Amino acid sequence: MKIGVLALQGNFENHMKELRNLGIDPVKIRYPTQLDQVEGLVIPGGESTTLTHLMKTNNFFDPIKTFAKSNPVLGTCAGLIMMAKKIDDVRVEPLGMLDLTVKRNRYGRQVHSFSNIITVHFDSRDVTIPATFIRAPQIIEMGPSVKVLATCEDLPIVVLDGLHLGITFHPEVDGISLFHEWLFLLARNEITSDRMSRKK
Ligand code: GLN
């Protein structure tokens, strides 16, 4: 099974590395037709306005939306922003696969980046990991289908909506492959959204 990493902009090389660490074959996705070769997709962080522009220029919008109907997608930071339904910035065109409203740059500029230790709640287990936030978005509204798997200062930072996972921070910066593993397991149908419990 192959997993794709959207390689238009941003930190895609580190996501490829996390997948390789798990023994998963990553495919650098530069053209929409390559989506046929993969069964899951990572949308890395970067800059959502630039990602919007590049995805438009390369005709990615409809193919990714179609792909997401039957395949899992993992979005980190700007990737989560792209996957949301509503964004507080008209320059960003949402893909609408996570029933979220998001606000860009919640914590300020690059110099205000920070790391924290967070706990992810999955399948009745708690996993504690470092989380690095770089000009991270804030999830300000969620639809009823969205499960919160981790919070930081009472704000949701890891969410799951059906087959789709959104993370407001950058796991690949800290060498965390947990979410890439979930993406792989979702693609193999070995875990389902129902088994992931809501963070209390
Ligand atoms: N602030 C960026 C945006 O709005 C996201 C930052 C990131 O992906 N690290 O797109």
XYZ file of C-alpha atoms and ligand atoms in Angstrom:
210
model
C 0.000 0.000 0.000
C 1.295 3.455 -0.900
C 0.615 6.763 0.828
C 0.980 10.075 -0.990
C 2.420 13.316 0.330
C 1.270 16.478 -1.432
C 4.577 18.013 -2.516
C 3.626 21.456 -3.788
C 5.025 23.434 -0.857
C 6.067 23.076 2.763
C 7.658 20.399 4.855
C 6.812 17.390 2.683
C 10.263 15.736 2.912
C 9.898 15.226 6.690
C 6.467 13.628 6.184
C 8.012 11.259 3.639
C 10.645 10.401 6.253
C 8.012 9.606 8.915
C 6.243 7.276 6.476
C 9.517 5.552 5.556
C 10.302 5.103 9.275
C 7.073 3.100 9.501
C 8.095 0.974 6.504
C 5.473 2.673 4.328
C 6.243 3.576 0.736
C 5.625 7.333 0.262
C 4.816 8.891 -3.108
C 5.611 12.553 -3.754
C 2.386 13.907 -5.240
C 2.996 16.712 -7.723
C 0.211 16.006 -10.237
C -3.449 15.086 -9.605
C -3.190 11.914 -11.735
C -0.701 10.495 -9.200
C -3.542 10.207 -6.659
C -4.523 6.999 -8.485
C -1.339 5.361 -7.173
C -2.026 5.923 -3.463
C -4.563 4.967 -0.805
C -4.006 7.796 1.662
C -2.747 11.373 1.453
C -0.797 13.764 3.686
C -1.297 17.506 3.178
C 1.725 19.102 4.895
C 1.913 22.470 6.612
C 3.225 25.528 4.831
C 1.165 28.545 3.879
C -2.510 28.009 3.091
C -2.771 31.034 0.743
C 0.166 29.706 -1.284
C -1.199 26.166 -1.130
C -4.543 27.449 -2.446
C -2.771 29.139 -5.351
C -0.621 26.117 -6.193
C -3.512 23.670 -5.867
C -5.592 25.833 -8.217
C -2.792 26.200 -10.762
C -2.239 22.444 -10.752
C -5.982 21.578 -10.804
C -5.883 19.673 -7.522
C -9.197 20.767 -5.973
C -11.687 18.379 -7.589
C -9.332 15.354 -7.706
C -8.491 15.689 -3.973
C -12.167 16.098 -3.049
C -13.028 12.971 -5.042
C -10.074 11.073 -3.538
C -11.169 12.070 -0.018
C -14.628 10.533 -0.462
C -13.169 7.047 -0.121
C -9.611 7.519 1.164
C -8.163 8.963 4.365
C -6.363 12.307 4.422
C -4.073 13.710 7.127
C -3.558 17.480 7.249
C -1.093 19.260 9.512
C -1.289 22.991 10.247
C -1.825 24.655 6.810
C -2.947 21.177 5.662
C -5.706 21.229 8.317
C -6.665 24.761 7.217
C -7.070 23.526 3.621
C -9.173 20.558 4.804
C -11.593 22.728 6.823
C -15.044 23.862 5.703
C -14.729 27.515 6.675
C -11.683 29.745 7.079
C -11.447 33.318 8.368
C -9.561 34.348 5.211
C -11.237 34.545 1.796
C -7.904 34.000 0.048
C -7.925 30.384 1.218
C -10.217 28.015 -0.647
C -11.379 25.203 1.624
C -11.556 21.548 0.582
C -14.381 21.004 3.086
C -13.514 17.501 4.284
C -13.286 18.427 7.992
C -16.436 20.019 9.383
C -14.485 22.851 11.032
C -14.274 26.611 11.043
C -10.684 27.730 11.535
C -8.856 30.934 12.257
C -5.372 31.295 10.784
C -2.305 32.326 12.801
C -4.025 32.038 16.185
C -0.777 32.279 18.140
C 0.890 35.075 16.155
C 3.951 35.048 13.957
C 6.843 32.617 13.360
C 8.750 34.020 16.394
C 5.808 33.024 18.591
C 6.214 29.347 17.697
C 6.228 27.093 20.741
C 6.363 23.483 21.857
C 4.255 21.767 24.449
C 3.760 18.269 25.800
C 0.317 17.011 24.894
C -1.733 13.880 25.435
C -3.528 12.213 22.559
C -6.493 10.072 23.439
C -6.977 7.140 21.126
C -8.954 3.966 21.525
C -9.011 4.271 25.358
C -5.255 4.833 25.427
C -3.384 8.014 26.223
C -0.194 8.786 24.335
C 1.983 11.695 25.478
C 4.037 13.428 22.795
C 5.747 16.765 22.120
C 3.849 19.162 19.849
C 5.424 22.061 17.966
C 3.104 24.886 16.913
C 4.335 27.125 14.069
C 1.920 29.952 13.177
C -0.760 27.441 14.060
C -4.478 27.832 13.367
C -7.254 27.669 15.929
C -10.312 25.505 15.439
C -13.163 27.798 16.403
C -16.198 25.686 15.482
C -16.791 21.983 14.921
C -19.661 20.017 13.446
C -21.222 17.038 15.286
C -19.225 14.467 13.276
C -15.884 15.789 14.544
C -14.080 13.918 17.334
C -11.480 15.705 19.407
C -8.494 13.441 20.132
C -6.274 16.015 21.859
C -6.490 19.500 23.290
C -3.969 22.122 24.376
C -5.101 24.809 26.795
C -8.676 23.638 26.220
C -8.481 24.158 22.455
C -8.867 21.185 20.086
C -5.575 20.383 18.321
C -6.114 16.849 16.944
C -9.453 16.077 15.313
C -10.948 13.259 13.316
C -13.941 13.567 10.998
C -14.778 10.262 9.368
C -11.656 9.209 7.460
C -9.936 12.530 7.889
C -7.442 13.642 10.500
C -6.497 17.243 11.194
C -3.650 18.431 13.413
C -2.905 22.069 14.194
C 0.801 21.435 14.977
C 3.756 19.782 13.186
C 4.362 16.171 14.311
C 7.013 15.677 11.599
C 9.231 18.341 13.224
C 9.536 16.184 16.367
C 9.836 12.863 14.553
C 6.341 11.777 15.655
C 4.938 9.151 13.295
C 1.818 8.295 15.336
C -0.571 10.142 12.986
C 1.038 8.750 9.839
C 0.504 5.319 11.367
C -3.201 6.116 11.960
C -3.480 7.298 8.354
C -2.030 3.993 7.209
C -4.358 2.007 9.509
C -7.375 4.034 8.318
C -6.355 3.325 4.712
C -6.144 -0.390 5.518
C -9.481 -0.242 7.302
C -7.787 -1.572 10.440
C -9.116 1.282 12.521
C -12.367 3.091 12.112
C -13.443 6.488 13.228
C -15.915 4.878 15.681
C -13.108 3.301 17.706
C -11.463 6.640 18.355
C -12.986 8.039 21.494
C -13.840 11.609 22.214
C -11.434 13.414 24.505
C -13.225 14.244 27.731
N -0.069 30.116 9.267
C -0.015 29.242 8.146
C -1.241 29.406 7.278
O -2.087 30.146 7.588
C 0.118 27.796 8.572
C 1.453 27.592 9.234
C 2.001 26.227 9.118
O 1.559 25.375 8.350
N 3.035 26.017 9.876
O -1.353 28.792 6.282
